[in-house]
Tab-separated table of C-alpha atoms in Angstrom:
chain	number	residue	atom	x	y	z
A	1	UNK	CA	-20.245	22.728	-56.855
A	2	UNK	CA	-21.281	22.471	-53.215
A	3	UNK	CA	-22.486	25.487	-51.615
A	4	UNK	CA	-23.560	26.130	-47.903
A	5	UNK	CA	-24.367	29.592	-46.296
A	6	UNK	CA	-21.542	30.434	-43.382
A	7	UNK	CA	-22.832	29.662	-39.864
A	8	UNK	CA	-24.323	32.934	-38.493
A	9	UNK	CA	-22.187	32.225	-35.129
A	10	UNK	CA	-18.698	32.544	-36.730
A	11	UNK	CA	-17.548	36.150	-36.363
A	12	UNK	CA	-14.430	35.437	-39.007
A	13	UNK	CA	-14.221	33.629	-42.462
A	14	UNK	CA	-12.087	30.523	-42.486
A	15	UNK	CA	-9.716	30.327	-45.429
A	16	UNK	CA	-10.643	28.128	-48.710
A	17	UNK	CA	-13.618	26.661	-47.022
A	18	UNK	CA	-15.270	26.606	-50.255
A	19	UNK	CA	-12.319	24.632	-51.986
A	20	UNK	CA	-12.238	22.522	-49.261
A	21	UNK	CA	-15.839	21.688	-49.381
A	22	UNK	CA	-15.828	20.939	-53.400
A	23	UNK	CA	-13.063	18.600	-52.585
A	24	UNK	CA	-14.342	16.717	-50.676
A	25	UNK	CA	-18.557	16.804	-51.355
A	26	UNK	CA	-20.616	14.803	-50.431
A	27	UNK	CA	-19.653	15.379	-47.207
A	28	UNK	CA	-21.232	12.614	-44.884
A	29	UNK	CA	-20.404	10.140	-42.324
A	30	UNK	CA	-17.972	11.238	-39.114
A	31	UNK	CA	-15.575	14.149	-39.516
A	32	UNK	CA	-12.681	15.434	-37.157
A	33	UNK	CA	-11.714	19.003	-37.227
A	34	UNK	CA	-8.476	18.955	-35.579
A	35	UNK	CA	-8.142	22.411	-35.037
A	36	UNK	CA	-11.375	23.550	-33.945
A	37	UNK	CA	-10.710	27.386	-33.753
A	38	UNK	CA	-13.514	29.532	-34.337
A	39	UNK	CA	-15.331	26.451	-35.736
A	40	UNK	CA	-15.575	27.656	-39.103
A	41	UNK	CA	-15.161	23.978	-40.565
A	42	UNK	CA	-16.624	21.620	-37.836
A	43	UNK	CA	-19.971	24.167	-38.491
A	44	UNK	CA	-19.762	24.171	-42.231
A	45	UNK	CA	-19.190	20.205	-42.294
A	46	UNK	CA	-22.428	19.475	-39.759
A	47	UNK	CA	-24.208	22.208	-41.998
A	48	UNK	CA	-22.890	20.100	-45.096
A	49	UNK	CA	-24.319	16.672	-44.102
A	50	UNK	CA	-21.765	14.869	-41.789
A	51	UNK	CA	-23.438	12.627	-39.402
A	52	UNK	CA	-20.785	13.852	-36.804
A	53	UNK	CA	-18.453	16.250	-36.450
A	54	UNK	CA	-15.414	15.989	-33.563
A	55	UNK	CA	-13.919	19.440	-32.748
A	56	UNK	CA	-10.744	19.364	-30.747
A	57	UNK	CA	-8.423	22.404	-29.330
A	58	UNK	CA	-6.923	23.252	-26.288
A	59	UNK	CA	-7.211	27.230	-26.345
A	60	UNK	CA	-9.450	27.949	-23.800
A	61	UNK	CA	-11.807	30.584	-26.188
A	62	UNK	CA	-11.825	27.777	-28.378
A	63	UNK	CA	-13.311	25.587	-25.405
A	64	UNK	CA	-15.910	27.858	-24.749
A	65	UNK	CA	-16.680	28.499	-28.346
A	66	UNK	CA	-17.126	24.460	-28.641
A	67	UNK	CA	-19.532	24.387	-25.915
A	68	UNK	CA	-21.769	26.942	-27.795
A	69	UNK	CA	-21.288	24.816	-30.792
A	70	UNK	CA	-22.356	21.695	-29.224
A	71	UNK	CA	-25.658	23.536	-28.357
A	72	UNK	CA	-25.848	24.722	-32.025
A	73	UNK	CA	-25.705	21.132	-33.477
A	74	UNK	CA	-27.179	19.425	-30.878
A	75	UNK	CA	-26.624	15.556	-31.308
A	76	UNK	CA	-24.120	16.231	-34.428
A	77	UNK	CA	-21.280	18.501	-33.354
A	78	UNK	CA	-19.196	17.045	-30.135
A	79	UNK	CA	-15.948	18.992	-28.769
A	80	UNK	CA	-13.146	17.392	-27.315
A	81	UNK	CA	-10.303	19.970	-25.273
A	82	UNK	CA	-7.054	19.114	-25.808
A	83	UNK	CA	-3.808	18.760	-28.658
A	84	UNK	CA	-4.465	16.512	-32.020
A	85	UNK	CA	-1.070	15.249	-32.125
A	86	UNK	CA	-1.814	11.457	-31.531
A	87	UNK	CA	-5.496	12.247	-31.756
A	88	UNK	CA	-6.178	8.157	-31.578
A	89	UNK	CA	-5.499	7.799	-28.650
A	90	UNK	CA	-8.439	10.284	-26.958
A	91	UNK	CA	-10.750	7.764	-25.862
A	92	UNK	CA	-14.225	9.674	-27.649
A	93	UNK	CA	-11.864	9.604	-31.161
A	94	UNK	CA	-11.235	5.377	-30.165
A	95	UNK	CA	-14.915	4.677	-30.117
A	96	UNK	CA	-16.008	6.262	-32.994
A	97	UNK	CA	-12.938	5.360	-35.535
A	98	UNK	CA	-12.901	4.732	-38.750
A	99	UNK	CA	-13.119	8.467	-39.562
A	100	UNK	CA	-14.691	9.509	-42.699
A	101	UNK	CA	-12.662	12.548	-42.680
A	102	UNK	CA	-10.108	14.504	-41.157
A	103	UNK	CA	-9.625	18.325	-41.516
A	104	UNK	CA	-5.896	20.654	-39.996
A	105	UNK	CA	-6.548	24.234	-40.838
A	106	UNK	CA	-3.307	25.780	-38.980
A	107	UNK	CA	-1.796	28.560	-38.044
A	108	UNK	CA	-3.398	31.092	-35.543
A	109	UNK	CA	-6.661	31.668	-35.812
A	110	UNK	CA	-7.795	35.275	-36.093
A	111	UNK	CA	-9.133	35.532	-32.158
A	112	UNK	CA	-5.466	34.829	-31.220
A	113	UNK	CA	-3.829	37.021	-33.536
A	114	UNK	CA	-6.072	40.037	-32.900
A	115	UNK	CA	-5.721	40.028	-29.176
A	116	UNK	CA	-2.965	41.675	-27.367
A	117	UNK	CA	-2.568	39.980	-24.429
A	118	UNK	CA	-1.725	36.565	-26.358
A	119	UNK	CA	1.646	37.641	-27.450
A	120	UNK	CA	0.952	36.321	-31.095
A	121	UNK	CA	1.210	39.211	-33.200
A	122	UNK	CA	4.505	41.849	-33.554
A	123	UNK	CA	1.690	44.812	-34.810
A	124	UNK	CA	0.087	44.446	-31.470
A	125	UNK	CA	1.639	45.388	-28.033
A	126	UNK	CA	0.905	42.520	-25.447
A	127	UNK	CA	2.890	39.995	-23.168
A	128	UNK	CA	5.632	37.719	-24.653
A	129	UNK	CA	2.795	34.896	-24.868
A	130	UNK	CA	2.313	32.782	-27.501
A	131	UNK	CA	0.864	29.479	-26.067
A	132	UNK	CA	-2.109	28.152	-27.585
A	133	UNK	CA	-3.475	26.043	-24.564
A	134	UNK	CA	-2.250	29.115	-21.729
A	135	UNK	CA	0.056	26.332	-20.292
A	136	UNK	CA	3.444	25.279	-19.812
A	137	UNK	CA	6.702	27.779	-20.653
A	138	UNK	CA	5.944	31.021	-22.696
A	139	UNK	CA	7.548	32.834	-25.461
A	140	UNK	CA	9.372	34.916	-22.832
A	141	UNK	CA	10.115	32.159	-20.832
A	142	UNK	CA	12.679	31.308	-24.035
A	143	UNK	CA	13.680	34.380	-25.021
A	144	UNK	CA	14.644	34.983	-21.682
A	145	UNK	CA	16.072	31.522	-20.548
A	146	UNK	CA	17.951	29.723	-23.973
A	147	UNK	CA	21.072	29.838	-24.900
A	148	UNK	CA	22.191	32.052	-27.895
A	149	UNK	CA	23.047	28.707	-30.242
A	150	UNK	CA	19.275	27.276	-28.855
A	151	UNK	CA	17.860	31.012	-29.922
A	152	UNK	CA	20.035	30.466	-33.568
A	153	UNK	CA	18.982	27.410	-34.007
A	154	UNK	CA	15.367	27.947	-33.722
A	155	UNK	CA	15.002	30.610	-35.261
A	156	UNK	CA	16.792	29.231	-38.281
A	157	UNK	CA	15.087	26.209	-38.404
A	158	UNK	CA	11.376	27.324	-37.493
A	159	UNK	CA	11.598	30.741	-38.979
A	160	UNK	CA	14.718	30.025	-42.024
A	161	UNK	CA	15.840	33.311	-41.002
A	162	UNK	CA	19.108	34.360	-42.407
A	163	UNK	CA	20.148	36.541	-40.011
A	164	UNK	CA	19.209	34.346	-37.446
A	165	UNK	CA	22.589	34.148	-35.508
A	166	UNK	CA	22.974	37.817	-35.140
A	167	UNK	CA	19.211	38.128	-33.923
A	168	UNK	CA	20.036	35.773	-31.200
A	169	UNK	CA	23.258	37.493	-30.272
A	170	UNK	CA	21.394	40.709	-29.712
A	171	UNK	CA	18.886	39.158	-28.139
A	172	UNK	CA	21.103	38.234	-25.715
A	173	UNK	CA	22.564	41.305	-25.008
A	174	UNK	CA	19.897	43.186	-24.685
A	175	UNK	CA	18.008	40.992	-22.199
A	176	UNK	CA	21.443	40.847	-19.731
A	177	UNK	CA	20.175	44.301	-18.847
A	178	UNK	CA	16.604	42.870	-17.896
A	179	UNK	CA	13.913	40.887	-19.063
A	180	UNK	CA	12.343	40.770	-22.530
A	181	UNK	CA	8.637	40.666	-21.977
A	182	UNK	CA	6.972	42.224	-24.617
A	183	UNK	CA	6.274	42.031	-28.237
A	184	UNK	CA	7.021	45.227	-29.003
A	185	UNK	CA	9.774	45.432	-27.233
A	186	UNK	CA	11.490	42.347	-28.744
A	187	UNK	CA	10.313	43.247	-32.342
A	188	UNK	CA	12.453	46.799	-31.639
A	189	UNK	CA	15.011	44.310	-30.501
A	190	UNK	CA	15.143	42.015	-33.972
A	191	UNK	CA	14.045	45.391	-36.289
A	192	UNK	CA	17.556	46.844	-35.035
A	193	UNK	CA	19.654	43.695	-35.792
A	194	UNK	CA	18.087	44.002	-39.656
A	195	UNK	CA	17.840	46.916	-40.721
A	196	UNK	CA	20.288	46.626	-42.890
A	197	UNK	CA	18.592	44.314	-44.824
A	198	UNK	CA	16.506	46.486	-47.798
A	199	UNK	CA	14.689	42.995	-49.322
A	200	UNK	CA	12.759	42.373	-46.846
A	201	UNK	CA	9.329	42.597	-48.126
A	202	UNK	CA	7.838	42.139	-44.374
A	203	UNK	CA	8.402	43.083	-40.714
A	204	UNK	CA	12.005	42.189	-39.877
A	205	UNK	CA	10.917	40.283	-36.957
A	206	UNK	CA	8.398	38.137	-38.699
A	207	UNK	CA	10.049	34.919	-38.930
A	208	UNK	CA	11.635	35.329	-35.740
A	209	UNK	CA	8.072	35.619	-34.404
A	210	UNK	CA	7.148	32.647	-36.231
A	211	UNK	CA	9.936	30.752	-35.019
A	212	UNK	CA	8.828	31.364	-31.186
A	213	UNK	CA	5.397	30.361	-31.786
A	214	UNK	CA	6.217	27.126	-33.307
A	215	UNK	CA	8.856	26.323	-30.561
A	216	UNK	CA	6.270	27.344	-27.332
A	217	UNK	CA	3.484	25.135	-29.041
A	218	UNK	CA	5.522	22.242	-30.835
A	219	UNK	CA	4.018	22.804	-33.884
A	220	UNK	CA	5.356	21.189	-36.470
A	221	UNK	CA	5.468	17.748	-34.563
A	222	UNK	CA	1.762	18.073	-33.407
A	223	UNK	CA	1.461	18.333	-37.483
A	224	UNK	CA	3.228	15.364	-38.305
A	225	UNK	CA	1.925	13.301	-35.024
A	226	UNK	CA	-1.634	14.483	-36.160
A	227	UNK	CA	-1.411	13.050	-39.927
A	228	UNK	CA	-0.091	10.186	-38.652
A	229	UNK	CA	-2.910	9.771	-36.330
A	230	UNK	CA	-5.481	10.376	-39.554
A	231	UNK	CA	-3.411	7.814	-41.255
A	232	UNK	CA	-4.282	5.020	-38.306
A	233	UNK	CA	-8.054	5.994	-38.156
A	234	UNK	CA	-9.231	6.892	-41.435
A	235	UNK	CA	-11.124	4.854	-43.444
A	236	UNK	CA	-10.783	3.337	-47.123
A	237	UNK	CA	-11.606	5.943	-48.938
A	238	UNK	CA	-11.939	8.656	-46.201
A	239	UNK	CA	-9.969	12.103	-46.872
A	240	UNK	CA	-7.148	14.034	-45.684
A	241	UNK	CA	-7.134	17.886	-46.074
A	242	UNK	CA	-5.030	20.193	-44.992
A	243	UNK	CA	-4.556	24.094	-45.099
A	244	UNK	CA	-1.019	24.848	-44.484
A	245	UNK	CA	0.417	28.629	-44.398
A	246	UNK	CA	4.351	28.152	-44.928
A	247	UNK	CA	6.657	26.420	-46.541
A	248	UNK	CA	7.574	24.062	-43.526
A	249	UNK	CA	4.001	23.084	-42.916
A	250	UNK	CA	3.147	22.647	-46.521
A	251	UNK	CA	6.311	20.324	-47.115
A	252	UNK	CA	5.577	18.272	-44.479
A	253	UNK	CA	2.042	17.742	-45.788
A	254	UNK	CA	2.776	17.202	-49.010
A	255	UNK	CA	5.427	14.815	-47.868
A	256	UNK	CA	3.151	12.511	-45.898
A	257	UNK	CA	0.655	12.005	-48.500
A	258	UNK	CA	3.080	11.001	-50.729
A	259	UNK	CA	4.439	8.405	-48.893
A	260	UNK	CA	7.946	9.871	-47.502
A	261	UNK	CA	9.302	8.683	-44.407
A	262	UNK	CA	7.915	5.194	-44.482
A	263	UNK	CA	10.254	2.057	-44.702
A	264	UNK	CA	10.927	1.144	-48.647
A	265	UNK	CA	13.378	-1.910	-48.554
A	266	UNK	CA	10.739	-3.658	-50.894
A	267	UNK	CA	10.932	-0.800	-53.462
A	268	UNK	CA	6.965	-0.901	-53.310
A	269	UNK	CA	4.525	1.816	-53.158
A	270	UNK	CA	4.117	3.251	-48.967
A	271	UNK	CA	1.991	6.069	-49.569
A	272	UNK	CA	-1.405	4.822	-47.880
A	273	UNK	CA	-3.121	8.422	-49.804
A	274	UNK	CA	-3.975	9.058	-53.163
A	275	UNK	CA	-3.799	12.563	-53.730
A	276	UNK	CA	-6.855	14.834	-54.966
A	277	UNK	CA	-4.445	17.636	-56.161
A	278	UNK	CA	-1.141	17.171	-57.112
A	279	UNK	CA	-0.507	20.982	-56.512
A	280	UNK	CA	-2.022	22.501	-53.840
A	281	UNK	CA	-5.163	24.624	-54.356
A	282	UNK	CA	-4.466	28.762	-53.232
A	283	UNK	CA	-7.318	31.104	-52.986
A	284	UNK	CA	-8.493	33.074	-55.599
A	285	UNK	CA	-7.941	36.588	-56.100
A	286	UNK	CA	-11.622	37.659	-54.101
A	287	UNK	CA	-10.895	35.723	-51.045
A	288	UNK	CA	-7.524	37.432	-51.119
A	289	UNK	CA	-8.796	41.019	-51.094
A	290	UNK	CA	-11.628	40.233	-48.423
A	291	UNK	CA	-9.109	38.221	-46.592
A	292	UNK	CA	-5.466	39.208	-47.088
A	293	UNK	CA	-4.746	36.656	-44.562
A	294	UNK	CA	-5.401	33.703	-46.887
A	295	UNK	CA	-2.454	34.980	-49.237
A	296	UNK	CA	-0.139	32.209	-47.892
A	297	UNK	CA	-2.919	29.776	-47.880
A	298	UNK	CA	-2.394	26.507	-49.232
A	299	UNK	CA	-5.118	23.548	-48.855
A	300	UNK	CA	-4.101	20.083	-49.819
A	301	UNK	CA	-6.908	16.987	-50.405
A	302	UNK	CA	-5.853	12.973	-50.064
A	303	UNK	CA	-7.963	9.785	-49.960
A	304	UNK	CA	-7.054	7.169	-47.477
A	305	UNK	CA	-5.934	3.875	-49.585
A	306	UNK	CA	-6.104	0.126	-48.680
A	307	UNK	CA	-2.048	0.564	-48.141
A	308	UNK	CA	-1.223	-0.633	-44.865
A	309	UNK	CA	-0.058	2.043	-42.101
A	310	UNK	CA	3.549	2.026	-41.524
A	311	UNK	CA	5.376	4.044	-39.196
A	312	UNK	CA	6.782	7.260	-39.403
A	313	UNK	CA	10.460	8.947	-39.442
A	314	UNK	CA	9.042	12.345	-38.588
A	315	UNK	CA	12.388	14.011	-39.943
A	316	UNK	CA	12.736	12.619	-43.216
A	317	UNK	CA	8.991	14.548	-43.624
A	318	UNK	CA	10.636	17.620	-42.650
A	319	UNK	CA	10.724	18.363	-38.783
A	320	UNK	CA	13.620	19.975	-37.655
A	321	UNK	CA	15.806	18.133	-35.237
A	322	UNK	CA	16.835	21.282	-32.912
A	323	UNK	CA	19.346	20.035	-30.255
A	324	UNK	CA	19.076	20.938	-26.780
A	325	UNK	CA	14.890	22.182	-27.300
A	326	UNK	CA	13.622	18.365	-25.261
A	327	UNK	CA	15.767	19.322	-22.020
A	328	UNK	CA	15.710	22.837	-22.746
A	329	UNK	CA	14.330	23.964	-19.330
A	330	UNK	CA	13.542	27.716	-18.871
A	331	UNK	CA	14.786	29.986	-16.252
């Protein structure tokens, strides 16, 4: 089992690093961290042996976390500002490809979802936020601005949130009066059209939260742009690994590596991974009571194949098709 000491500069501890690590040891040649964070795995993986290691994110404490992490691992760790979806096409990615590895560890990282004034978190009063790169329309901005069947529909298909129609109405209602700005203020909003509900084992507003996030930041098709983008630059034999923290993520994962999505008319094999795990690997009961953020965790490993990339149908892997969201303009 591979070991490494955590990088004194990380003030958080990433989820299932450790699994992650065994999976894929000996770590060497050029890794990508697509989702560069706090840099808990571009640091562990240039602390591990990788000859490289290519950060990229497009939240500006990220940036400036990079920077201090290029400094760190001088020579070894580079970071890149901006989105992984289609990460093959940044020119730095282009001129170092193939790619030993390739690492998503999504979700919000803990900076974002401890401070207010992002918008991420329902337990924490703060602006109706939400974007990761502090661009482009906000969580308000769409509260505020879409229709009540654009409001259903998104937060039945991000969040799969059964009430999800009469959230939106009284969403609706309520903002006709004024604006919806903050979090707490819209979690009151969602808590009120629930309450009836006694099964909930979680804040009512929760998914509906969810939901937003993934809409302002275009999550899920980043995801499936992004594995797509590891499929076209890994090489034979180079790995895949992914921690996912809901069902939507995870499916679309573990739908990828098995080959979904990809054109079958000659009944052949189109998965171009081999998967490490057939189930995915959770974390054990100690990183759940020193983390009881990693609960939902879920980390799956592949191997890149000699199987030819084909392209994608990114809704046959499981992203929602929500009408109206590309012209959806706020205001």
């Amino acid at each position: 089992m591979l070991k490494i000491d955590e990088p004194e500069s990380l003030d958080h501890k990433p989820v299932l690093l450790q699994s992650f690590l065994d999976a894929v040891a000996p770590v060497h040649g050029t890794w990508l961290d697509c989702t560069f964070g706090a840099g808990g795995y571009s640091l562990a993986l240039c602390a591990a042996g990788a000859t490289k290691v290519f950060g990229i994110d497009c939240d500006p404490e990220a940036c400036r976390r990079g920077h201090v992490a290029e400094k760190t691992f001088n020579n070894i760790f580079h970071f890149i500002h901006g989105r992984f979806g289609q990460f093959d096409e940044i020119p730095e990615i282009g001129q170092i490809a193939p790619l030993q590895g390739v690492v998503f560890d999504l979700g919000v990282s803990s900076m974002q979802f401890d401070t207010a004034e992002r918008g991420f978190s329902l337990r924490r009063d703060g602006p109706l936020d939400m974007r990761m790169c502090r661009t482009g329309w906000s969580a308000a901005d769409l509260i505020n601005g879409a229709s009540e069947s654009l409001l259903s529909e998104i937060f039945s298909k991000l969040g799969e949130e059964h009430a999800a129609r009469r959230i939106a109405r009284r969403i609706v209602q309520h903002r006709s009066a004024g604006r919806i700005e903050s979090t707490f203020e819209l979690a009151a909003i969602v808590a009120k059209a629930v309450t009836h509900n006694r099964s909930r084992r979680f804040h009512p507003a929760t998914r509906v939260f969810q939901s937003l996030r993934m809409a302002v930041n275009d999550e899920l098709m980043q995801l499936a742009q992004g594995l797509s983008a590891a499929e076209r630059t890994l090489c034979k034999g180079g790995f895949l690994a992914v921690v996912s923290f809901h069902s939507l993520e995870d499916r679309i994962v573990k739908r990828f590596m098995r080959g979904d999505g990809r054109d079958n008319s000659a009944r052949q094999n189109v998965s171009a991974f081999e998967q490490v795990n057939r189930r995915p690997v959770g974390p054990s009961r100690e990183e759940i009571s020193s983390n009881p953020r990693s609960r939902s965790a879920r980390l799956r490993v592949a191997v890149r194949s000699s199987f030819q990339t084909r392209s994608v149908d990114y809704e046959q892997l499981g992203v929602p098709c929500i009408m109206g969201m590309e012209n959806w303009q706020c205001g």
